[in-house]
Amino acid sequence: MTPVVGVTGLPCSGKSLAASMLADGMLGEGKAIFLKADDIGHAVLLRPEVVAKLADRLGADVLRPDPTETRRAIAEKVFHNPGSLAWLEALIHPLVLEEVDKAVASRDGRPVVMEAALLFGSGMESRCEHILLIESPFEVRLQRAAARGWDRVELERREKRQLPLFAEAVKGPYCERIIHVVNNNGPEALRDTLRQAVSTV
């Protein structure tokens, strides 16, 4: 059976680039089905039943005409409130996982590449035969973050949620599925490293 490959990593590690390279024919003939957990999550947030729950829990002021502004308002409400963040993840993650399961079930023999920052801890890791953990040194990631307008404080804030999940994952029940991929020498080096990493997938 063609594989389901998860791709994750800390912010600015290069996971999006790695996932797109994998999906573009690196796992066999033709392109793979490419699932981005962020895109699925954004769509889920627009569901009427989800919107109603968000307004009830976080306040109607988080709902904006622009979905991007809505997501930003939600983030401001939950990222510094562990209880609200846990509530939001408990609401969204199962719905995202449902969409992932639908896509995997209908793949018709094609490989699947699934990119997710929170692959571990969301249930998505259990759907993957192989998991590529994209790794880059902090200083390398900080240089990439600067191109996005993030400083050191912002990068550290964004990775704070993920670090404990990765620490648990490398010794957890799916640890044998993890393939570590170092990305610190540019796109072409990453492409070669990925080819080597998936040569036995």
JSON list of C-alpha atoms in Angstrom, two decimals:
[
{"chain": "A", "resi": 1, "resn": "MET", "atom": "CA", "xyz": [0.00, 0.00, 0.00]},
{"chain": "A", "resi": 2, "resn": "THR", "atom": "CA", "xyz": [1.21, 3.51, -0.75]},
{"chain": "A", "resi": 3, "resn": "PRO", "atom": "CA", "xyz": [2.31, 5.33, 2.39]},
{"chain": "A", "resi": 4, "resn": "VAL", "atom": "CA", "xyz": [0.85, 8.09, 4.48]},
{"chain": "A", "resi": 5, "resn": "VAL", "atom": "CA", "xyz": [3.80, 10.28, 5.43]},
{"chain": "A", "resi": 6, "resn": "GLY", "atom": "CA", "xyz": [3.53, 12.94, 8.11]},
{"chain": "A", "resi": 7, "resn": "VAL", "atom": "CA", "xyz": [5.82, 15.97, 8.09]},
{"chain": "A", "resi": 8, "resn": "THR", "atom": "CA", "xyz": [6.33, 18.11, 11.16]},
{"chain": "A", "resi": 9, "resn": "GLY", "atom": "CA", "xyz": [8.93, 20.31, 12.80]},
{"chain": "A", "resi": 10, "resn": "LEU", "atom": "CA", "xyz": [9.43, 23.44, 14.83]},
{"chain": "A", "resi": 11, "resn": "PRO", "atom": "CA", "xyz": [8.60, 26.86, 13.31]},
{"chain": "A", "resi": 12, "resn": "CYS", "atom": "CA", "xyz": [10.90, 27.81, 10.42]},
{"chain": "A", "resi": 13, "resn": "SER", "atom": "CA", "xyz": [12.44, 24.34, 10.29]},
{"chain": "A", "resi": 14, "resn": "GLY", "atom": "CA", "xyz": [11.39, 23.99, 6.66]},
{"chain": "A", "resi": 15, "resn": "LYS", "atom": "CA", "xyz": [8.54, 21.52, 7.07]},
{"chain": "A", "resi": 16, "resn": "SER", "atom": "CA", "xyz": [6.32, 23.21, 4.47]},
{"chain": "A", "resi": 17, "resn": "LEU", "atom": "CA", "xyz": [9.09, 23.11, 1.87]},
{"chain": "A", "resi": 18, "resn": "ALA", "atom": "CA", "xyz": [9.94, 19.51, 2.73]},
{"chain": "A", "resi": 19, "resn": "ALA", "atom": "CA", "xyz": [6.30, 18.44, 2.53]},
{"chain": "A", "resi": 20, "resn": "SER", "atom": "CA", "xyz": [5.80, 20.11, -0.85]},
{"chain": "A", "resi": 21, "resn": "MET", "atom": "CA", "xyz": [8.93, 18.41, -2.21]},
{"chain": "A", "resi": 22, "resn": "LEU", "atom": "CA", "xyz": [7.71, 15.02, -1.01]},
{"chain": "A", "resi": 23, "resn": "ALA", "atom": "CA", "xyz": [4.26, 15.53, -2.46]},
{"chain": "A", "resi": 24, "resn": "ASP", "atom": "CA", "xyz": [5.68, 16.51, -5.85]},
{"chain": "A", "resi": 25, "resn": "GLY", "atom": "CA", "xyz": [6.46, 12.98, -7.02]},
{"chain": "A", "resi": 26, "resn": "MET", "atom": "CA", "xyz": [9.12, 11.96, -4.52]},
{"chain": "A", "resi": 27, "resn": "LEU", "atom": "CA", "xyz": [7.07, 9.06, -3.13]},
{"chain": "A", "resi": 28, "resn": "GLY", "atom": "CA", "xyz": [6.39, 7.38, -6.45]},
{"chain": "A", "resi": 29, "resn": "GLU", "atom": "CA", "xyz": [4.98, 8.16, -9.85]},
{"chain": "A", "resi": 30, "resn": "GLY", "atom": "CA", "xyz": [2.79, 11.22, -9.95]},
{"chain": "A", "resi": 31, "resn": "LYS", "atom": "CA", "xyz": [1.99, 13.67, -7.22]},
{"chain": "A", "resi": 32, "resn": "ALA", "atom": "CA", "xyz": [0.85, 12.64, -3.78]},
{"chain": "A", "resi": 33, "resn": "ILE", "atom": "CA", "xyz": [-2.26, 13.92, -2.05]},
{"chain": "A", "resi": 34, "resn": "PHE", "atom": "CA", "xyz": [-1.02, 16.89, -0.04]},
{"chain": "A", "resi": 35, "resn": "LEU", "atom": "CA", "xyz": [-2.86, 17.66, 3.19]},
{"chain": "A", "resi": 36, "resn": "LYS", "atom": "CA", "xyz": [-2.00, 20.80, 5.16]},
{"chain": "A", "resi": 37, "resn": "ALA", "atom": "CA", "xyz": [-3.44, 20.63, 8.64]},
{"chain": "A", "resi": 38, "resn": "ASP", "atom": "CA", "xyz": [-3.50, 24.44, 8.87]},
{"chain": "A", "resi": 39, "resn": "ASP", "atom": "CA", "xyz": [-5.66, 24.73, 5.76]},
{"chain": "A", "resi": 40, "resn": "ILE", "atom": "CA", "xyz": [-8.05, 22.07, 7.03]},
{"chain": "A", "resi": 41, "resn": "GLY", "atom": "CA", "xyz": [-8.20, 23.77, 10.42]},
{"chain": "A", "resi": 42, "resn": "HIS", "atom": "CA", "xyz": [-8.96, 27.13, 8.80]},
{"chain": "A", "resi": 43, "resn": "ALA", "atom": "CA", "xyz": [-11.87, 25.58, 6.90]},
{"chain": "A", "resi": 44, "resn": "VAL", "atom": "CA", "xyz": [-13.18, 23.89, 10.04]},
{"chain": "A", "resi": 45, "resn": "LEU", "atom": "CA", "xyz": [-13.22, 27.24, 11.86]},
{"chain": "A", "resi": 46, "resn": "LEU", "atom": "CA", "xyz": [-15.73, 28.53, 9.32]},
{"chain": "A", "resi": 47, "resn": "ARG", "atom": "CA", "xyz": [-18.32, 25.85, 10.01]},
{"chain": "A", "resi": 48, "resn": "PRO", "atom": "CA", "xyz": [-21.47, 27.40, 11.49]},
{"chain": "A", "resi": 49, "resn": "GLU", "atom": "CA", "xyz": [-21.54, 25.04, 14.46]},
{"chain": "A", "resi": 50, "resn": "VAL", "atom": "CA", "xyz": [-17.90, 25.83, 15.24]},
{"chain": "A", "resi": 51, "resn": "VAL", "atom": "CA", "xyz": [-18.46, 29.58, 14.86]},
{"chain": "A", "resi": 52, "resn": "ALA", "atom": "CA", "xyz": [-21.32, 29.37, 17.36]},
{"chain": "A", "resi": 53, "resn": "LYS", "atom": "CA", "xyz": [-19.14, 27.58, 19.90]},
{"chain": "A", "resi": 54, "resn": "LEU", "atom": "CA", "xyz": [-16.29, 30.05, 19.43]},
{"chain": "A", "resi": 55, "resn": "ALA", "atom": "CA", "xyz": [-18.60, 32.99, 20.03]},
{"chain": "A", "resi": 56, "resn": "ASP", "atom": "CA", "xyz": [-20.10, 31.35, 23.09]},
{"chain": "A", "resi": 57, "resn": "ARG", "atom": "CA", "xyz": [-16.75, 30.51, 24.67]},
{"chain": "A", "resi": 58, "resn": "LEU", "atom": "CA", "xyz": [-14.51, 33.36, 23.54]},
{"chain": "A", "resi": 59, "resn": "GLY", "atom": "CA", "xyz": [-17.01, 36.14, 22.84]},
{"chain": "A", "resi": 60, "resn": "ALA", "atom": "CA", "xyz": [-18.65, 37.32, 19.65]},
{"chain": "A", "resi": 61, "resn": "ASP", "atom": "CA", "xyz": [-15.92, 39.94, 19.22]},
{"chain": "A", "resi": 62, "resn": "VAL", "atom": "CA", "xyz": [-13.54, 37.27, 17.87]},
{"chain": "A", "resi": 63, "resn": "LEU", "atom": "CA", "xyz": [-15.73, 36.88, 14.77]},
{"chain": "A", "resi": 64, "resn": "ARG", "atom": "CA", "xyz": [-14.58, 39.19, 11.99]},
{"chain": "A", "resi": 65, "resn": "PRO", "atom": "CA", "xyz": [-15.57, 39.56, 8.32]},
{"chain": "A", "resi": 66, "resn": "ASP", "atom": "CA", "xyz": [-12.05, 38.53, 7.33]},
{"chain": "A", "resi": 67, "resn": "PRO", "atom": "CA", "xyz": [-11.26, 34.91, 8.38]},
{"chain": "A", "resi": 68, "resn": "THR", "atom": "CA", "xyz": [-7.61, 35.84, 8.84]},
{"chain": "A", "resi": 69, "resn": "GLU", "atom": "CA", "xyz": [-8.60, 38.51, 11.34]},
{"chain": "A", "resi": 70, "resn": "THR", "atom": "CA", "xyz": [-10.87, 35.99, 13.11]},
{"chain": "A", "resi": 71, "resn": "ARG", "atom": "CA", "xyz": [-7.97, 33.56, 13.49]},
{"chain": "A", "resi": 72, "resn": "ARG", "atom": "CA", "xyz": [-5.77, 36.35, 14.82]},
{"chain": "A", "resi": 73, "resn": "ALA", "atom": "CA", "xyz": [-8.43, 37.39, 17.34]},
{"chain": "A", "resi": 74, "resn": "ILE", "atom": "CA", "xyz": [-8.86, 33.78, 18.48]},
{"chain": "A", "resi": 75, "resn": "ALA", "atom": "CA", "xyz": [-5.09, 33.42, 18.88]},
{"chain": "A", "resi": 76, "resn": "GLU", "atom": "CA", "xyz": [-4.92, 36.52, 21.04]},
{"chain": "A", "resi": 77, "resn": "LYS", "atom": "CA", "xyz": [-7.61, 35.06, 23.29]},
{"chain": "A", "resi": 78, "resn": "VAL", "atom": "CA", "xyz": [-6.26, 31.53, 23.71]},
{"chain": "A", "resi": 79, "resn": "PHE", "atom": "CA", "xyz": [-2.46, 31.48, 23.40]},
{"chain": "A", "resi": 80, "resn": "HIS", "atom": "CA", "xyz": [-1.92, 32.96, 26.84]},
{"chain": "A", "resi": 81, "resn": "ASN", "atom": "CA", "xyz": [-4.78, 31.01, 28.41]},
{"chain": "A", "resi": 82, "resn": "PRO", "atom": "CA", "xyz": [-3.96, 27.29, 28.74]},
{"chain": "A", "resi": 83, "resn": "GLY", "atom": "CA", "xyz": [-7.55, 26.38, 29.54]},
{"chain": "A", "resi": 84, "resn": "SER", "atom": "CA", "xyz": [-8.94, 28.11, 26.45]},
{"chain": "A", "resi": 85, "resn": "LEU", "atom": "CA", "xyz": [-6.18, 26.71, 24.26]},
{"chain": "A", "resi": 86, "resn": "ALA", "atom": "CA", "xyz": [-6.91, 23.18, 25.45]},
{"chain": "A", "resi": 87, "resn": "TRP", "atom": "CA", "xyz": [-10.62, 23.77, 24.81]},
{"chain": "A", "resi": 88, "resn": "LEU", "atom": "CA", "xyz": [-9.94, 25.03, 21.27]},
{"chain": "A", "resi": 89, "resn": "GLU", "atom": "CA", "xyz": [-7.70, 22.09, 20.42]},
{"chain": "A", "resi": 90, "resn": "ALA", "atom": "CA", "xyz": [-10.26, 19.64, 21.80]},
{"chain": "A", "resi": 91, "resn": "LEU", "atom": "CA", "xyz": [-12.84, 21.26, 19.53]},
{"chain": "A", "resi": 92, "resn": "ILE", "atom": "CA", "xyz": [-10.78, 21.54, 16.36]},
{"chain": "A", "resi": 93, "resn": "HIS", "atom": "CA", "xyz": [-8.43, 18.55, 16.34]},
{"chain": "A", "resi": 94, "resn": "PRO", "atom": "CA", "xyz": [-11.12, 15.83, 16.07]},
{"chain": "A", "resi": 95, "resn": "LEU", "atom": "CA", "xyz": [-12.77, 17.69, 13.19]},
{"chain": "A", "resi": 96, "resn": "VAL", "atom": "CA", "xyz": [-9.45, 18.05, 11.38]},
{"chain": "A", "resi": 97, "resn": "LEU", "atom": "CA", "xyz": [-8.77, 14.37, 11.98]},
{"chain": "A", "resi": 98, "resn": "GLU", "atom": "CA", "xyz": [-12.14, 13.48, 10.43]},
{"chain": "A", "resi": 99, "resn": "GLU", "atom": "CA", "xyz": [-11.17, 15.34, 7.25]},
{"chain": "A", "resi": 100, "resn": "VAL", "atom": "CA", "xyz": [-7.77, 13.64, 7.21]},
{"chain": "A", "resi": 101, "resn": "ASP", "atom": "CA", "xyz": [-9.43, 10.24, 7.52]},
{"chain": "A", "resi": 102, "resn": "LYS", "atom": "CA", "xyz": [-11.77, 11.03, 4.62]},
{"chain": "A", "resi": 103, "resn": "ALA", "atom": "CA", "xyz": [-8.87, 12.04, 2.41]},
{"chain": "A", "resi": 104, "resn": "VAL", "atom": "CA", "xyz": [-6.82, 8.96, 3.31]},
{"chain": "A", "resi": 105, "resn": "ALA", "atom": "CA", "xyz": [-9.80, 6.66, 2.75]},
{"chain": "A", "resi": 106, "resn": "SER", "atom": "CA", "xyz": [-10.38, 8.08, -0.73]},
{"chain": "A", "resi": 107, "resn": "ARG", "atom": "CA", "xyz": [-6.75, 8.25, -1.86]},
{"chain": "A", "resi": 108, "resn": "ASP", "atom": "CA", "xyz": [-7.24, 5.54, -4.53]},
{"chain": "A", "resi": 109, "resn": "GLY", "atom": "CA", "xyz": [-3.74, 4.15, -4.34]},
{"chain": "A", "resi": 110, "resn": "ARG", "atom": "CA", "xyz": [-1.94, 7.48, -4.17]},
{"chain": "A", "resi": 111, "resn": "PRO", "atom": "CA", "xyz": [0.53, 8.32, -1.39]},
{"chain": "A", "resi": 112, "resn": "VAL", "atom": "CA", "xyz": [-0.46, 10.98, 1.11]},
{"chain": "A", "resi": 113, "resn": "VAL", "atom": "CA", "xyz": [1.77, 13.70, 2.53]},
{"chain": "A", "resi": 114, "resn": "MET", "atom": "CA", "xyz": [0.39, 15.37, 5.62]},
{"chain": "A", "resi": 115, "resn": "GLU", "atom": "CA", "xyz": [2.00, 18.52, 6.99]},
{"chain": "A", "resi": 116, "resn": "ALA", "atom": "CA", "xyz": [1.11, 19.51, 10.56]},
{"chain": "A", "resi": 117, "resn": "ALA", "atom": "CA", "xyz": [2.89, 21.56, 13.20]},
{"chain": "A", "resi": 118, "resn": "LEU", "atom": "CA", "xyz": [0.92, 19.70, 15.89]},
{"chain": "A", "resi": 119, "resn": "LEU", "atom": "CA", "xyz": [1.10, 16.28, 14.28]},
{"chain": "A", "resi": 120, "resn": "PHE", "atom": "CA", "xyz": [2.02, 14.80, 17.64]},
{"chain": "A", "resi": 121, "resn": "GLY", "atom": "CA", "xyz": [-0.67, 15.05, 20.26]},
{"chain": "A", "resi": 122, "resn": "SER", "atom": "CA", "xyz": [-3.50, 15.69, 17.79]},
{"chain": "A", "resi": 123, "resn": "GLY", "atom": "CA", "xyz": [-4.06, 12.07, 16.77]},
{"chain": "A", "resi": 124, "resn": "MET", "atom": "CA", "xyz": [-2.68, 12.61, 13.28]},
{"chain": "A", "resi": 125, "resn": "GLU", "atom": "CA", "xyz": [0.56, 10.82, 14.10]},
{"chain": "A", "resi": 126, "resn": "SER", "atom": "CA", "xyz": [-1.39, 7.56, 14.43]},
{"chain": "A", "resi": 127, "resn": "ARG", "atom": "CA", "xyz": [-2.48, 7.85, 10.78]},
{"chain": "A", "resi": 128, "resn": "CYS", "atom": "CA", "xyz": [1.08, 7.93, 9.45]},
{"chain": "A", "resi": 129, "resn": "GLU", "atom": "CA", "xyz": [3.23, 4.98, 8.48]},
{"chain": "A", "resi": 130, "resn": "HIS", "atom": "CA", "xyz": [6.24, 7.29, 8.46]},
{"chain": "A", "resi": 131, "resn": "ILE", "atom": "CA", "xyz": [6.87, 10.65, 10.12]},
{"chain": "A", "resi": 132, "resn": "LEU", "atom": "CA", "xyz": [9.55, 13.05, 8.96]},
{"chain": "A", "resi": 133, "resn": "LEU", "atom": "CA", "xyz": [10.69, 15.33, 11.76]},
{"chain": "A", "resi": 134, "resn": "ILE", "atom": "CA", "xyz": [12.37, 18.30, 10.06]},
{"chain": "A", "resi": 135, "resn": "GLU", "atom": "CA", "xyz": [15.10, 19.74, 12.26]},
{"chain": "A", "resi": 136, "resn": "SER", "atom": "CA", "xyz": [17.17, 22.91, 12.01]},
{"chain": "A", "resi": 137, "resn": "PRO", "atom": "CA", "xyz": [19.39, 24.64, 14.60]},
{"chain": "A", "resi": 138, "resn": "PHE", "atom": "CA", "xyz": [17.73, 27.50, 16.44]},
{"chain": "A", "resi": 139, "resn": "GLU", "atom": "CA", "xyz": [20.02, 30.15, 14.96]},
{"chain": "A", "resi": 140, "resn": "VAL", "atom": "CA", "xyz": [19.23, 28.93, 11.43]},
{"chain": "A", "resi": 141, "resn": "ARG", "atom": "CA", "xyz": [15.53, 29.03, 12.18]},
{"chain": "A", "resi": 142, "resn": "LEU", "atom": "CA", "xyz": [15.92, 32.50, 13.68]},
{"chain": "A", "resi": 143, "resn": "GLN", "atom": "CA", "xyz": [17.40, 33.78, 10.41]},
{"chain": "A", "resi": 144, "resn": "ARG", "atom": "CA", "xyz": [14.44, 32.34, 8.51]},
{"chain": "A", "resi": 145, "resn": "ALA", "atom": "CA", "xyz": [12.04, 33.79, 11.07]},
{"chain": "A", "resi": 146, "resn": "ALA", "atom": "CA", "xyz": [13.43, 37.27, 10.46]},
{"chain": "A", "resi": 147, "resn": "ALA", "atom": "CA", "xyz": [12.18, 37.06, 6.88]},
{"chain": "A", "resi": 148, "resn": "ARG", "atom": "CA", "xyz": [8.69, 36.64, 8.32]},
{"chain": "A", "resi": 149, "resn": "GLY", "atom": "CA", "xyz": [9.11, 39.60, 10.62]},
{"chain": "A", "resi": 150, "resn": "TRP", "atom": "CA", "xyz": [9.52, 37.48, 13.75]},
{"chain": "A", "resi": 151, "resn": "ASP", "atom": "CA", "xyz": [12.13, 38.23, 16.39]},
{"chain": "A", "resi": 152, "resn": "ARG", "atom": "CA", "xyz": [13.65, 35.77, 18.86]},
{"chain": "A", "resi": 153, "resn": "VAL", "atom": "CA", "xyz": [10.82, 36.26, 21.37]},
{"chain": "A", "resi": 154, "resn": "GLU", "atom": "CA", "xyz": [8.16, 35.52, 18.78]},
{"chain": "A", "resi": 155, "resn": "LEU", "atom": "CA", "xyz": [9.95, 32.42, 17.50]},
{"chain": "A", "resi": 156, "resn": "GLU", "atom": "CA", "xyz": [10.37, 31.09, 21.03]},
{"chain": "A", "resi": 157, "resn": "ARG", "atom": "CA", "xyz": [6.72, 31.79, 21.78]},
{"chain": "A", "resi": 158, "resn": "ARG", "atom": "CA", "xyz": [5.59, 29.85, 18.73]},
{"chain": "A", "resi": 159, "resn": "GLU", "atom": "CA", "xyz": [7.77, 26.83, 19.42]},
{"chain": "A", "resi": 160, "resn": "LYS", "atom": "CA", "xyz": [6.95, 26.64, 23.14]},
{"chain": "A", "resi": 161, "resn": "ARG", "atom": "CA", "xyz": [3.81, 24.56, 22.52]},
{"chain": "A", "resi": 162, "resn": "GLN", "atom": "CA", "xyz": [5.62, 22.07, 20.28]},
{"chain": "A", "resi": 163, "resn": "LEU", "atom": "CA", "xyz": [8.81, 21.32, 22.21]},
{"chain": "A", "resi": 164, "resn": "PRO", "atom": "CA", "xyz": [7.17, 19.14, 24.91]},
{"chain": "A", "resi": 165, "resn": "LEU", "atom": "CA", "xyz": [5.24, 17.23, 22.23]},
{"chain": "A", "resi": 166, "resn": "PHE", "atom": "CA", "xyz": [8.43, 16.43, 20.32]},
{"chain": "A", "resi": 167, "resn": "ALA", "atom": "CA", "xyz": [10.25, 15.40, 23.50]},
{"chain": "A", "resi": 168, "resn": "GLU", "atom": "CA", "xyz": [7.42, 12.99, 24.28]},
{"chain": "A", "resi": 169, "resn": "ALA", "atom": "CA", "xyz": [7.09, 11.74, 20.71]},
{"chain": "A", "resi": 170, "resn": "VAL", "atom": "CA", "xyz": [10.69, 10.59, 20.32]},
{"chain": "A", "resi": 171, "resn": "LYS", "atom": "CA", "xyz": [10.16, 8.10, 23.13]},
{"chain": "A", "resi": 172, "resn": "GLY", "atom": "CA", "xyz": [6.44, 7.47, 22.63]},
{"chain": "A", "resi": 173, "resn": "PRO", "atom": "CA", "xyz": [4.50, 4.68, 20.89]},
{"chain": "A", "resi": 174, "resn": "TYR", "atom": "CA", "xyz": [5.17, 6.04, 17.39]},
{"chain": "A", "resi": 175, "resn": "CYS", "atom": "CA", "xyz": [8.88, 6.72, 17.85]},
{"chain": "A", "resi": 176, "resn": "GLU", "atom": "CA", "xyz": [9.89, 3.96, 15.43]},
{"chain": "A", "resi": 177, "resn": "ARG", "atom": "CA", "xyz": [8.01, 5.73, 12.64]},
{"chain": "A", "resi": 178, "resn": "ILE", "atom": "CA", "xyz": [10.06, 8.93, 13.02]},
{"chain": "A", "resi": 179, "resn": "ILE", "atom": "CA", "xyz": [12.76, 9.75, 10.46]},
{"chain": "A", "resi": 180, "resn": "HIS", "atom": "CA", "xyz": [14.91, 12.71, 11.49]},
{"chain": "A", "resi": 181, "resn": "VAL", "atom": "CA", "xyz": [15.75, 15.08, 8.64]},
{"chain": "A", "resi": 182, "resn": "VAL", "atom": "CA", "xyz": [18.24, 17.92, 9.15]},
{"chain": "A", "resi": 183, "resn": "ASN", "atom": "CA", "xyz": [17.58, 21.02, 7.07]},
{"chain": "A", "resi": 184, "resn": "ASN", "atom": "CA", "xyz": [20.21, 23.72, 7.42]},
{"chain": "A", "resi": 185, "resn": "ASN", "atom": "CA", "xyz": [21.96, 23.96, 4.05]},
{"chain": "A", "resi": 186, "resn": "GLY", "atom": "CA", "xyz": [19.31, 25.21, 1.63]},
{"chain": "A", "resi": 187, "resn": "PRO", "atom": "CA", "xyz": [16.65, 23.71, -0.64]},
{"chain": "A", "resi": 188, "resn": "GLU", "atom": "CA", "xyz": [18.86, 21.53, -2.84]},
{"chain": "A", "resi": 189, "resn": "ALA", "atom": "CA", "xyz": [20.55, 19.92, 0.15]},
{"chain": "A", "resi": 190, "resn": "LEU", "atom": "CA", "xyz": [17.14, 19.36, 1.68]},
{"chain": "A", "resi": 191, "resn": "ARG", "atom": "CA", "xyz": [15.90, 17.72, -1.50]},
{"chain": "A", "resi": 192, "resn": "ASP", "atom": "CA", "xyz": [18.85, 15.30, -1.49]},
{"chain": "A", "resi": 193, "resn": "THR", "atom": "CA", "xyz": [18.37, 14.56, 2.21]},
{"chain": "A", "resi": 194, "resn": "LEU", "atom": "CA", "xyz": [14.68, 13.86, 1.66]},
{"chain": "A", "resi": 195, "resn": "ARG", "atom": "CA", "xyz": [15.40, 11.50, -1.22]},
{"chain": "A", "resi": 196, "resn": "GLN", "atom": "CA", "xyz": [17.73, 9.55, 1.02]},
{"chain": "A", "resi": 197, "resn": "ALA", "atom": "CA", "xyz": [15.25, 9.60, 3.92]},
{"chain": "A", "resi": 198, "resn": "VAL", "atom": "CA", "xyz": [12.38, 8.18, 1.87]},
{"chain": "A", "resi": 199, "resn": "SER", "atom": "CA", "xyz": [14.42, 5.75, -0.22]},
{"chain": "A", "resi": 200, "resn": "THR", "atom": "CA", "xyz": [13.16, 2.86, 1.90]},
{"chain": "A", "resi": 201, "resn": "VAL", "atom": "CA", "xyz": [9.61, 4.17, 2.44]}
]
